[in-house]
Tab-separated table of C-alpha atoms and ligand atoms in Angstrom:
chain	number	residue	atom	x	y	z
A	212	MET	CA	0.000	0.000	0.000
A	213	ASP	CA	1.402	3.410	-0.974
A	214	LYS	CA	1.081	6.592	1.029
A	215	LEU	CA	2.058	10.184	0.394
A	216	VAL	CA	4.271	11.777	3.016
A	217	ILE	CA	4.085	15.559	2.905
A	218	HIS	CA	5.957	18.091	5.030
A	219	GLY	CA	3.853	21.241	4.733
A	220	GLY	CA	4.810	24.881	4.626
A	221	ASN	CA	6.540	25.408	1.266
A	222	PRO	CA	4.887	27.967	-1.039
A	223	LEU	CA	4.453	26.510	-4.532
A	224	MET	CA	6.577	28.356	-7.091
A	225	GLY	CA	7.219	27.829	-10.801
A	226	GLU	CA	5.372	26.299	-13.734
A	227	VAL	CA	3.208	23.226	-14.142
A	228	CYS	CA	1.809	21.686	-17.323
A	229	ILE	CA	-1.733	20.345	-17.156
A	230	SER	CA	-2.530	16.905	-18.641
A	231	GLY	CA	-5.449	15.933	-20.848
A	232	ALA	CA	-8.920	15.874	-19.294
A	233	LYS	CA	-9.840	12.653	-17.485
A	234	ASN	CA	-13.564	13.107	-17.928
A	235	ALA	CA	-13.157	13.712	-21.675
A	236	ALA	CA	-10.751	10.792	-22.123
A	237	VAL	CA	-13.025	8.293	-20.339
A	238	ALA	CA	-15.813	9.100	-22.838
A	239	VAL	CA	-13.762	9.550	-26.017
A	240	LEU	CA	-11.937	6.229	-25.556
A	241	PRO	CA	-15.159	4.133	-25.557
A	242	ALA	CA	-16.478	6.340	-28.389
A	243	THR	CA	-13.798	4.809	-30.653
A	244	LEU	CA	-15.912	1.610	-30.644
A	245	LEU	CA	-18.243	3.450	-33.022
A	246	VAL	CA	-15.490	4.227	-35.516
A	247	ASP	CA	-14.756	2.275	-38.697
A	248	GLY	CA	-11.003	2.801	-38.767
A	249	THR	CA	-8.077	3.702	-36.540
A	250	CYS	CA	-8.229	6.627	-34.136
A	251	ARG	CA	-5.162	8.338	-32.771
A	252	LEU	CA	-6.036	10.195	-29.568
A	253	GLU	CA	-3.491	12.694	-28.320
A	254	ASN	CA	-3.036	14.368	-24.919
A	255	ILE	CA	-4.551	11.369	-23.138
A	256	PRO	CA	-3.640	11.557	-19.428
A	257	LYS	CA	-1.580	8.686	-17.969
A	258	ILE	CA	-3.966	7.799	-15.162
A	259	LYS	CA	-5.439	4.548	-13.839
A	260	ASP	CA	-8.939	5.190	-15.240
A	261	VAL	CA	-7.505	5.510	-18.752
A	262	LEU	CA	-5.416	2.332	-18.399
A	263	LEU	CA	-8.508	0.524	-17.188
A	264	ILE	CA	-10.651	1.653	-20.129
A	265	CYS	CA	-7.873	0.615	-22.499
A	266	ASP	CA	-7.889	-2.846	-20.864
A	267	ILE	CA	-11.676	-3.026	-21.196
A	268	LEU	CA	-11.487	-2.090	-24.897
A	269	ARG	CA	-8.786	-4.745	-25.417
A	270	SER	CA	-10.903	-7.341	-23.634
A	271	LEU	CA	-13.684	-6.563	-26.117
A	272	GLY	CA	-11.328	-7.183	-29.049
A	273	ALA	CA	-10.007	-3.715	-29.928
A	274	LYS	CA	-6.316	-3.153	-30.721
A	275	VAL	CA	-5.070	-0.492	-28.306
A	276	THR	CA	-1.527	0.893	-28.330
A	277	LEU	CA	-0.329	3.381	-25.740
A	278	GLU	CA	2.509	5.514	-26.989
A	279	ASP	CA	5.191	7.272	-24.918
A	280	ASP	CA	4.053	10.760	-25.926
A	281	GLY	CA	0.627	10.284	-24.319
A	282	ALA	CA	-1.138	9.280	-27.543
A	283	VAL	CA	-3.320	6.187	-27.751
A	284	GLU	CA	-4.093	4.397	-31.032
A	285	ILE	CA	-7.243	2.348	-31.191
A	286	ASP	CA	-8.526	0.107	-33.924
A	287	ALA	CA	-11.878	-1.380	-32.980
A	288	LEU	CA	-12.777	-2.724	-36.437
A	289	ALA	CA	-12.318	-6.373	-35.507
A	290	LEU	CA	-14.567	-6.070	-32.452
A	291	THR	CA	-17.414	-8.546	-32.171
A	292	TYR	CA	-20.259	-8.254	-29.691
A	293	LYS	CA	-19.365	-9.282	-26.128
A	294	SER	CA	-20.512	-8.312	-22.694
A	295	ALA	CA	-18.038	-6.129	-20.830
A	296	PRO	CA	-16.254	-8.114	-18.084
A	297	TYR	CA	-17.323	-7.248	-14.528
A	298	GLU	CA	-13.786	-7.616	-13.062
A	299	LEU	CA	-12.734	-4.590	-15.152
A	300	VAL	CA	-15.952	-2.629	-15.565
A	301	GLY	CA	-16.877	-2.874	-11.884
A	302	LYS	CA	-13.751	-0.900	-10.959
A	303	MET	CA	-14.849	2.223	-12.712
A	304	ARG	CA	-18.022	4.274	-12.728
A	305	ALA	CA	-17.374	5.855	-16.125
A	306	SER	CA	-17.631	2.386	-17.668
A	307	TYR	CA	-21.279	3.284	-18.285
A	308	TYR	CA	-20.126	4.957	-21.528
A	309	LEU	CA	-19.707	1.445	-22.892
A	310	ILE	CA	-23.494	1.122	-22.889
A	311	GLY	CA	-24.038	4.000	-25.321
A	312	ALA	CA	-21.064	2.979	-27.459
A	313	MET	CA	-21.981	-0.733	-27.641
A	314	LEU	CA	-25.630	0.074	-28.255
A	315	GLY	CA	-24.633	2.455	-31.050
A	316	ARG	CA	-22.409	-0.144	-32.674
A	317	PHE	CA	-24.238	-3.440	-32.062
A	318	ASN	CA	-27.799	-2.351	-31.155
A	319	LYS	CA	-27.257	-4.090	-27.847
A	320	ALA	CA	-25.179	-3.723	-24.733
A	321	GLU	CA	-24.664	-5.670	-21.549
A	322	VAL	CA	-22.521	-3.860	-19.036
A	323	ALA	CA	-22.045	-4.632	-15.355
A	324	MET	CA	-22.760	-1.598	-13.232
A	325	PRO	CA	-20.346	-0.590	-10.520
A	326	GLY	CA	-21.578	-0.909	-6.931
A	327	GLY	CA	-21.938	1.762	-4.218
A	328	CYS	CA	-20.556	5.210	-4.593
A	329	ASP	CA	-18.370	7.601	-2.675
A	330	LEU	CA	-20.505	10.600	-3.554
A	331	GLY	CA	-23.992	9.280	-2.813
A	332	PRO	CA	-26.495	7.442	-5.024
A	333	ARG	CA	-25.601	7.336	-8.669
A	334	PRO	CA	-28.740	6.405	-10.599
A	335	ILE	CA	-28.707	5.924	-14.368
A	336	ASP	CA	-32.407	6.498	-15.010
A	337	GLN	CA	-31.675	9.448	-17.307
A	338	HIS	CA	-29.283	7.339	-19.396
A	339	GLN	CA	-32.024	4.700	-19.702
A	340	LYS	CA	-34.611	7.324	-20.571
A	341	GLY	CA	-32.377	8.467	-23.425
A	342	PHE	CA	-31.721	4.977	-24.793
A	343	GLU	CA	-35.443	4.231	-24.632
A	344	ALA	CA	-36.242	7.416	-26.564
A	345	LEU	CA	-34.045	5.952	-29.320
A	346	GLY	CA	-36.086	2.739	-29.304
A	347	ALA	CA	-33.997	0.515	-27.026
A	348	LYS	CA	-35.426	-1.565	-24.215
A	349	THR	CA	-33.316	-1.334	-21.065
A	350	VAL	CA	-33.363	-3.254	-17.847
A	351	VAL	CA	-31.083	-3.416	-14.824
A	352	GLU	CA	-30.912	-6.921	-13.380
A	353	ASN	CA	-28.475	-8.449	-10.918
A	354	GLY	CA	-26.185	-5.458	-11.180
A	355	VAL	CA	-26.039	-5.561	-14.975
A	356	ILE	CA	-27.653	-3.140	-17.410
A	357	TYR	CA	-29.013	-4.666	-20.577
A	358	ALA	CA	-30.050	-2.477	-23.514
A	359	GLU	CA	-31.266	-3.809	-26.827
A	360	THR	CA	-33.180	-2.877	-29.964
A	361	GLU	CA	-33.655	-4.060	-33.549
A	362	LYS	CA	-32.636	-0.664	-34.798
A	363	LEU	CA	-31.831	2.658	-33.111
A	364	VAL	CA	-33.994	5.497	-34.378
A	365	GLY	CA	-33.435	9.130	-33.364
A	366	GLY	CA	-35.787	10.637	-30.810
A	367	ASN	CA	-36.346	13.563	-28.437
A	368	VAL	CA	-35.084	13.388	-24.871
A	369	TYR	CA	-35.718	15.981	-22.168
A	370	LEU	CA	-33.373	15.252	-19.250
A	371	ASP	CA	-35.097	15.674	-15.861
A	372	ILE	CA	-31.694	16.386	-14.325
A	373	VAL	CA	-28.686	17.974	-15.969
A	374	SER	CA	-26.473	14.894	-16.217
A	375	VAL	CA	-23.020	14.798	-17.777
A	376	GLY	CA	-23.039	11.015	-18.113
A	377	ALA	CA	-26.536	10.785	-19.587
A	378	THR	CA	-25.841	13.583	-22.088
A	379	MET	CA	-22.672	11.874	-23.346
A	380	ASN	CA	-24.160	8.377	-23.341
A	381	ILE	CA	-27.184	9.483	-25.395
A	382	MET	CA	-24.836	11.234	-27.838
A	383	LEU	CA	-22.867	7.991	-28.210
A	384	ALA	CA	-25.997	5.961	-28.902
A	385	ALA	CA	-27.437	8.570	-31.288
A	386	VAL	CA	-24.554	9.299	-33.682
A	387	LEU	CA	-25.182	6.206	-35.814
A	388	ALA	CA	-28.949	6.008	-35.176
A	389	GLN	CA	-31.318	6.567	-38.064
A	390	GLY	CA	-32.713	10.126	-38.143
A	391	ASN	CA	-32.508	13.009	-35.703
A	392	THR	CA	-32.047	13.059	-31.946
A	393	VAL	CA	-32.566	16.121	-29.754
A	394	ILE	CA	-31.289	16.223	-26.169
A	395	GLU	CA	-32.875	19.026	-24.147
A	396	ASN	CA	-31.658	20.246	-20.761
A	397	ALA	CA	-28.303	18.785	-21.767
A	398	ALA	CA	-25.170	19.200	-19.642
A	399	LYS	CA	-22.698	21.799	-20.971
A	400	GLU	CA	-19.372	20.749	-19.426
A	401	PRO	CA	-16.224	21.182	-21.552
A	402	HIS	CA	-15.926	17.397	-21.882
A	403	ILE	CA	-19.399	17.270	-23.505
A	404	VAL	CA	-18.142	19.644	-26.180
A	405	ASP	CA	-14.925	17.626	-26.494
A	406	LEU	CA	-16.802	14.372	-27.079
A	407	ALA	CA	-18.989	16.085	-29.713
A	408	ASN	CA	-15.899	17.582	-31.376
A	409	PHE	CA	-14.223	14.170	-31.458
A	410	LEU	CA	-17.289	12.491	-32.960
A	411	ASN	CA	-17.744	15.304	-35.503
A	412	ALA	CA	-14.062	15.055	-36.473
A	413	MET	CA	-14.738	11.364	-37.247
A	414	GLY	CA	-17.766	12.218	-39.426
A	415	ALA	CA	-20.687	12.620	-36.996
A	416	ASN	CA	-23.212	15.439	-37.267
A	417	ILE	CA	-23.714	16.942	-33.801
A	418	LYS	CA	-24.727	20.555	-33.256
A	419	GLY	CA	-25.261	22.583	-30.086
A	420	ALA	CA	-22.871	20.787	-27.710
A	421	GLY	CA	-22.065	23.294	-24.958
A	422	THR	CA	-25.656	24.606	-24.977
A	423	ASP	CA	-28.856	23.238	-23.379
A	424	ILE	CA	-30.001	21.662	-26.652
A	425	ILE	CA	-27.900	19.188	-28.588
A	426	LYS	CA	-29.074	18.078	-32.028
A	427	ILE	CA	-27.671	14.924	-33.583
A	428	LYS	CA	-28.309	13.843	-37.158
A	429	GLY	CA	-27.513	10.155	-37.458
A	430	VAL	CA	-24.837	9.224	-40.016
A	431	SER	CA	-24.195	5.784	-41.518
A	432	LYS	CA	-20.607	5.469	-40.369
A	433	LEU	CA	-17.686	7.191	-38.674
A	434	HIS	CA	-14.154	7.174	-40.058
A	435	GLY	CA	-10.795	7.082	-38.274
A	436	GLY	CA	-8.625	10.128	-37.638
A	437	VAL	CA	-6.489	12.056	-35.180
A	438	TYR	CA	-7.916	14.001	-32.239
A	439	SER	CA	-6.355	15.824	-29.304
A	440	ILE	CA	-8.223	15.871	-25.975
A	441	ILE	CA	-8.779	19.162	-24.098
A	442	PRO	CA	-6.735	19.983	-20.980
A	443	ASP	CA	-8.165	18.941	-17.614
A	444	GLN	CA	-10.243	21.738	-16.069
A	445	ILE	CA	-10.180	20.139	-12.618
A	446	GLU	CA	-6.460	19.352	-12.537
A	447	ALA	CA	-5.831	22.990	-13.507
A	448	GLY	CA	-8.246	24.202	-10.807
A	449	THR	CA	-6.534	21.979	-8.236
A	450	PHE	CA	-3.154	23.621	-8.957
A	451	MET	CA	-4.763	27.085	-8.929
A	452	VAL	CA	-6.206	26.529	-5.462
A	453	ALA	CA	-2.997	24.895	-4.240
A	454	ALA	CA	-0.969	27.910	-5.430
A	455	ALA	CA	-3.289	30.269	-3.536
A	456	ALA	CA	-3.460	28.091	-0.405
A	457	THR	CA	0.324	27.780	-0.096
A	458	ARG	CA	0.720	31.534	-0.773
A	459	GLY	CA	2.749	30.718	-3.865
A	460	ASP	CA	3.134	31.929	-7.438
A	461	VAL	CA	2.449	29.353	-10.157
A	462	LEU	CA	2.065	29.567	-13.929
A	463	ILE	CA	-0.375	26.831	-14.909
A	464	LYS	CA	0.206	25.936	-18.553
A	465	ASN	CA	-1.775	24.025	-21.197
A	466	VAL	CA	-5.188	25.190	-19.995
A	467	ILE	CA	-8.259	26.754	-21.594
A	468	PRO	CA	-8.792	29.828	-19.341
A	469	LYS	CA	-12.478	30.047	-20.317
A	470	HIS	CA	-13.076	26.642	-18.663
A	471	LEU	CA	-11.560	27.996	-15.440
A	472	GLU	CA	-13.661	31.163	-15.113
A	473	SER	CA	-15.882	29.945	-12.268
A	474	ILE	CA	-12.773	28.978	-10.296
A	475	SER	CA	-10.798	32.133	-11.161
A	476	SER	CA	-13.718	34.366	-10.201
A	477	LYS	CA	-14.020	32.780	-6.725
A	478	LEU	CA	-10.271	33.096	-6.143
A	479	ILE	CA	-10.362	36.738	-7.266
A	480	GLU	CA	-13.330	37.383	-4.939
A	481	MET	CA	-11.156	36.056	-2.105
A	482	GLY	CA	-8.341	38.454	-3.021
A	483	VAL	CA	-6.037	36.036	-4.870
A	484	THR	CA	-4.308	37.378	-8.003
A	485	VAL	CA	-5.250	35.458	-11.159
A	486	GLU	CA	-3.828	36.497	-14.526
A	487	GLU	CA	-5.135	34.901	-17.716
A	488	PHE	CA	-3.049	34.340	-20.833
A	489	ASP	CA	-3.914	32.543	-24.091
A	490	ASP	CA	-3.334	29.022	-22.802
A	491	SER	CA	-2.131	29.521	-19.254
A	492	VAL	CA	-3.133	31.178	-15.992
A	493	ARG	CA	-0.875	32.541	-13.283
A	494	VAL	CA	-2.086	32.359	-9.701
A	495	SER	CA	-0.229	34.181	-6.951
A	496	CYS	CA	-0.909	35.207	-3.392
A	497	GLY	CA	1.525	36.994	-1.059
A	498	LYS	CA	2.286	35.485	2.356
A	499	ASP	CA	0.725	38.384	4.262
A	500	LYS	CA	-2.285	38.941	1.997
A	501	LYS	CA	-5.529	38.754	3.988
A	502	LEU	CA	-8.005	36.649	2.040
A	503	ASN	CA	-11.797	37.053	2.257
A	504	PRO	CA	-14.225	34.303	3.274
A	505	ILE	CA	-16.794	33.550	0.543
A	506	SER	CA	-19.867	31.480	-0.350
A	507	VAL	CA	-19.518	28.759	-2.938
A	508	LYS	CA	-22.379	26.868	-4.589
A	509	THR	CA	-21.540	23.913	-6.791
A	510	LEU	CA	-23.586	23.737	-9.984
A	511	PRO	CA	-23.402	22.147	-13.429
A	512	TYR	CA	-21.125	24.022	-15.884
A	513	PRO	CA	-20.678	26.969	-16.191
A	514	GLY	CA	-21.269	26.999	-12.429
A	515	PHE	CA	-18.593	26.215	-9.870
A	516	PRO	CA	-17.627	22.539	-10.404
A	517	THR	CA	-18.498	20.008	-7.715
A	518	ASP	CA	-15.168	18.354	-8.565
A	519	MET	CA	-13.411	21.461	-7.137
A	520	GLN	CA	-15.492	21.586	-3.952
A	521	PRO	CA	-13.120	19.740	-1.564
A	522	GLN	CA	-10.030	21.639	-2.779
A	523	MET	CA	-11.823	24.997	-2.363
A	524	SER	CA	-13.121	24.038	1.086
A	525	VAL	CA	-9.549	23.340	2.184
A	526	LEU	CA	-8.489	26.839	1.120
A	527	LEU	CA	-11.502	28.305	2.945
A	528	SER	CA	-10.635	26.308	6.067
A	529	VAL	CA	-7.567	28.540	6.518
A	530	THR	CA	-9.284	31.770	5.429
A	531	LYS	CA	-10.243	33.912	8.435
A	532	GLY	CA	-14.010	34.421	8.804
A	533	THR	CA	-17.047	32.312	7.961
A	534	SER	CA	-17.451	30.716	4.536
A	535	MET	CA	-20.373	28.637	3.270
A	536	VAL	CA	-20.098	25.853	0.745
A	537	SER	CA	-23.241	24.274	-0.656
A	538	GLU	CA	-23.074	21.109	-2.692
A	539	ASN	CA	-25.829	21.019	-5.293
A	540	VAL	CA	-24.768	18.102	-7.477
A	541	TRP	CA	-23.990	15.123	-5.207
A	542	ASP	CA	-25.825	13.966	-2.066
A	543	SER	CA	-22.756	13.038	-0.121
A	544	ARG	CA	-19.633	14.953	-1.004
A	545	PHE	CA	-18.481	16.097	2.426
A	546	GLN	CA	-17.041	12.805	3.663
A	547	TYR	CA	-13.532	14.258	3.612
A	548	VAL	CA	-14.530	16.871	6.193
A	549	ASP	CA	-13.955	14.439	9.073
A	550	GLU	CA	-10.402	13.895	7.815
A	551	LEU	CA	-9.850	17.633	7.508
A	552	LYS	CA	-11.139	18.200	11.029
A	553	ARG	CA	-8.436	15.819	12.245
A	554	MET	CA	-5.965	18.351	10.838
A	555	GLY	CA	-7.590	21.135	12.856
A	556	ALA	CA	-10.205	22.520	10.443
A	557	ASP	CA	-13.399	23.967	11.944
A	558	ILE	CA	-16.225	22.838	9.639
A	559	LYS	CA	-19.850	21.982	10.378
A	560	VAL	CA	-21.789	20.050	7.789
A	561	GLU	CA	-25.574	20.088	7.686
A	562	GLY	CA	-26.939	18.069	4.814
A	563	ARG	CA	-25.527	19.580	1.672
A	564	VAL	CA	-24.099	22.724	3.313
A	565	ALA	CA	-20.763	23.176	5.062
A	566	VAL	CA	-20.130	26.166	7.306
A	567	ILE	CA	-16.413	26.794	7.525
A	568	GLU	CA	-14.806	28.936	10.249
A	569	GLY	CA	-11.314	29.773	9.022
A	570	VAL	CA	-8.509	28.728	11.392
A	571	ASP	CA	-4.933	30.097	11.453
A	572	THR	CA	-3.349	26.891	10.310
A	573	LEU	CA	-3.826	23.140	9.886
A	574	SER	CA	-1.592	20.552	11.497
A	575	GLY	CA	-0.206	17.394	9.884
A	576	ALA	CA	-1.924	14.076	10.656
A	577	PRO	CA	-2.415	10.654	9.074
A	578	VAL	CA	-5.481	10.990	6.810
A	579	ARG	CA	-7.335	9.055	4.140
A	580	SER	CA	-8.334	10.136	0.681
A	581	THR	CA	-12.070	9.348	0.674
A	582	ASP	CA	-12.522	9.870	-3.082
A	583	LEU	CA	-10.601	11.337	-6.001
A	584	ARG	CA	-11.169	15.072	-5.434
A	585	ALA	CA	-11.217	14.639	-1.664
A	586	GLY	CA	-7.734	13.157	-2.110
A	587	ALA	CA	-6.650	16.292	-3.998
A	588	GLY	CA	-8.105	18.375	-1.162
A	589	MET	CA	-6.133	16.385	1.420
A	590	VAL	CA	-2.924	16.973	-0.549
A	591	ILE	CA	-3.548	20.737	-0.533
A	592	ALA	CA	-4.324	20.571	3.198
A	593	ALA	CA	-1.050	18.735	3.776
A	594	LEU	CA	0.908	21.277	1.705
A	595	ILE	CA	-0.235	24.105	4.001
A	596	ALA	CA	-0.254	22.205	7.305
A	597	LYS	CA	2.389	22.524	9.998
A	598	GLY	CA	4.319	19.268	10.333
A	599	THR	CA	3.979	15.985	8.489
A	600	THR	CA	0.856	14.523	6.897
A	601	GLU	CA	0.545	10.977	5.643
A	602	ILE	CA	-2.187	10.413	3.054
A	603	TYR	CA	-3.542	6.884	2.562
A	604	ALA	CA	-5.882	5.321	-0.015
A	605	LEU	CA	-3.966	6.797	-2.944
A	606	HIS	CA	-5.762	4.604	-5.490
A	607	HIS	CA	-8.407	7.348	-5.643
A	608	ILE	CA	-5.844	10.012	-6.574
A	609	ASP	CA	-4.098	7.709	-9.069
A	610	ARG	CA	-7.404	7.179	-10.879
A	611	GLY	CA	-7.536	10.770	-12.008
A	612	TYR	CA	-4.318	12.777	-11.547
A	613	GLU	CA	-1.239	12.148	-13.699
A	614	ASN	CA	1.964	12.190	-11.650
A	615	MET	CA	0.433	14.421	-9.008
A	616	GLU	CA	3.295	14.191	-6.549
A	617	GLY	CA	5.925	14.745	-9.262
A	618	LYS	CA	4.151	17.904	-10.407
A	619	PHE	CA	3.849	19.268	-6.857
A	620	ARG	CA	7.477	18.344	-6.100
A	621	ALA	CA	8.649	20.280	-9.174
A	622	LEU	CA	6.869	23.339	-7.710
A	623	GLY	CA	8.839	23.026	-4.460
A	624	ALA	CA	6.547	20.853	-2.350
A	625	ASP	CA	8.142	18.414	0.080
A	626	ILE	CA	6.118	15.375	-1.023
A	627	GLU	CA	7.126	11.779	-1.394
A	628	ARG	CA	5.341	8.518	-2.238
A	629	VAL	CA	6.317	5.723	0.080
A	630	SER	CA	5.442	2.057	-0.433
A	631	GLU	CA	4.678	0.183	2.750
B	833	EPZ	C1	-19.543	13.248	-14.055
B	833	EPZ	O1	-20.220	12.215	-13.337
B	833	EPZ	C2	-18.109	13.203	-13.615
B	833	EPZ	N1	-17.559	11.894	-13.933
B	833	EPZ	C3	-17.987	13.482	-12.120
B	833	EPZ	O2	-16.610	13.587	-11.821
B	833	EPZ	C4	-18.641	14.827	-11.811
B	833	EPZ	O3	-18.658	15.019	-10.418
B	833	EPZ	C5	-20.079	14.861	-12.342
B	833	EPZ	O4	-20.094	14.525	-13.753
B	833	EPZ	C6	-20.724	16.226	-12.199
B	833	EPZ	O5	-19.951	17.186	-12.883
B	833	EPZ	C7	-17.199	11.633	-15.182
B	833	EPZ	O6	-17.282	12.452	-16.076
B	833	EPZ	C8	-16.612	10.288	-15.430
B	833	EPZ	P1	-23.978	13.391	-13.523
B	833	EPZ	P2	-21.669	11.765	-13.805
B	833	EPZ	O7	-24.682	12.348	-14.298
B	833	EPZ	O8	-21.776	11.928	-15.257
B	833	EPZ	C9	-27.918	12.683	-10.848
B	833	EPZ	C10	-14.624	13.178	-10.695
B	833	EPZ	O9	-14.231	13.387	-9.517
B	833	EPZ	N2	-28.300	11.702	-11.872
B	833	EPZ	O10	-23.770	14.726	-14.142
B	833	EPZ	O11	-21.907	10.408	-13.260
B	833	EPZ	C11	-26.711	12.222	-10.041
B	833	EPZ	O12	-27.116	11.364	-8.974
B	833	EPZ	C12	-16.020	12.636	-10.936
B	833	EPZ	O13	-13.919	13.349	-11.701
B	833	EPZ	C13	-29.561	11.125	-11.823
B	833	EPZ	O14	-30.357	11.397	-10.918
B	833	EPZ	O15	-22.557	12.816	-13.051
B	833	EPZ	C14	-26.131	13.539	-9.594
B	833	EPZ	O16	-26.791	13.971	-8.449
B	833	EPZ	C15	-16.754	12.362	-9.681
B	833	EPZ	N3	-29.908	10.231	-12.803
B	833	EPZ	C16	-26.438	14.492	-10.753
B	833	EPZ	O17	-27.477	13.856	-11.502
B	833	EPZ	C17	-29.061	9.888	-13.809
B	833	EPZ	O18	-29.441	9.075	-14.667
B	833	EPZ	C18	-25.284	14.772	-11.706
B	833	EPZ	O19	-24.702	13.548	-12.120
B	833	EPZ	C19	-27.799	10.492	-13.856
B	833	EPZ	C20	-27.431	11.391	-12.876
């Protein structure tokens, strides 16, 4: 079992380059199942979730080659219909994109659903509603979702809840369906637009991605090609908050500043300096600068991302005054608060709201990463804490951050991974 050992107190200084977006990669990789030809995907992050999807695609019969420069080549032509193996699929929640992709390619899909969730219930009723609008019958039985139809035919879907996963999954099922599909109340996250751009680059006809209404005209086939994934909004945001929290000065490169606006604007409201350039942002905060407490509400894009909530709460935990954080996407995303309290934070959680009284400093302690972004929050907490923090359960962090400790170390953090 690995742990991170962090001696806090060093301000982060220098430059960091952001990797490709996890939540785009985990959708674009399964999308290659729909393509008649070879796809070369560039800027794919080297993270566990990506390796797992590549293994799943291989187990289904696709040829997958990972190259040293971060590109992945996939040829799924030889694929024949199979159910996705539970040992692999069960490890990863984003494996639900296989349903849309398999349904689009074979008119049927059988995918084991992962079990319980770190963030609260994770229903897939909106995904099912979408597949059914395209003519598929779906059923969840014994932990497996089955979807099947003679022929997919475009249809209209109004999502009851703005869901990233449902929006992308319906897009995957609809690109090769006969006729037109309209998704209303669609999610607008950057990775939705990235998936649409990838599919369009391979010959699909998708309009409106990034708005509430996505229109998809079915095409008869997709062709191979080269596509580069967008930079990771949340990895960039994590380094932005870490730079501010450690009172550092960091140039965060390979980002799309527009995707970071909700994060930048909250940091600016607190008094942090954020400068935007074409494809980088610089975040700096002097040691003696008094920061302001704020209110943060997580919302679907372009609102403040739920995936930045733990990292932001850590910064607010050492910001004098009372801050309020309300979580409006997931039922249970404050599990990390108990770990943070063990480091001296003063936070009260009531349902989906956390009231944070800023303390002068945190103190190092052994803590656990309770999920991926909570793990990122614990790392930031450790970087600012007095003394030594040991962070356990790193498999969460490894799922979604490429070389996190190496990147922080290059910025001057005293951070080491130790195998026990
Ligand atoms: C994606 O999850 C991300 N995961 C999550 O990131 C992120 O937190 C979330 O979007 C919100 O931005 C991936 O992209 C792989 P949703 P997703 O469907 O698609 C409810 C991370 O740390 N809902 O937008 O599964 C659901 O319960 C991860 O990188 C239904 O009720 O999220 C939730 O309350 C964690 N029925 C809300 O909608 C459904 O059918 C939003 O979920 C689907 C969702």
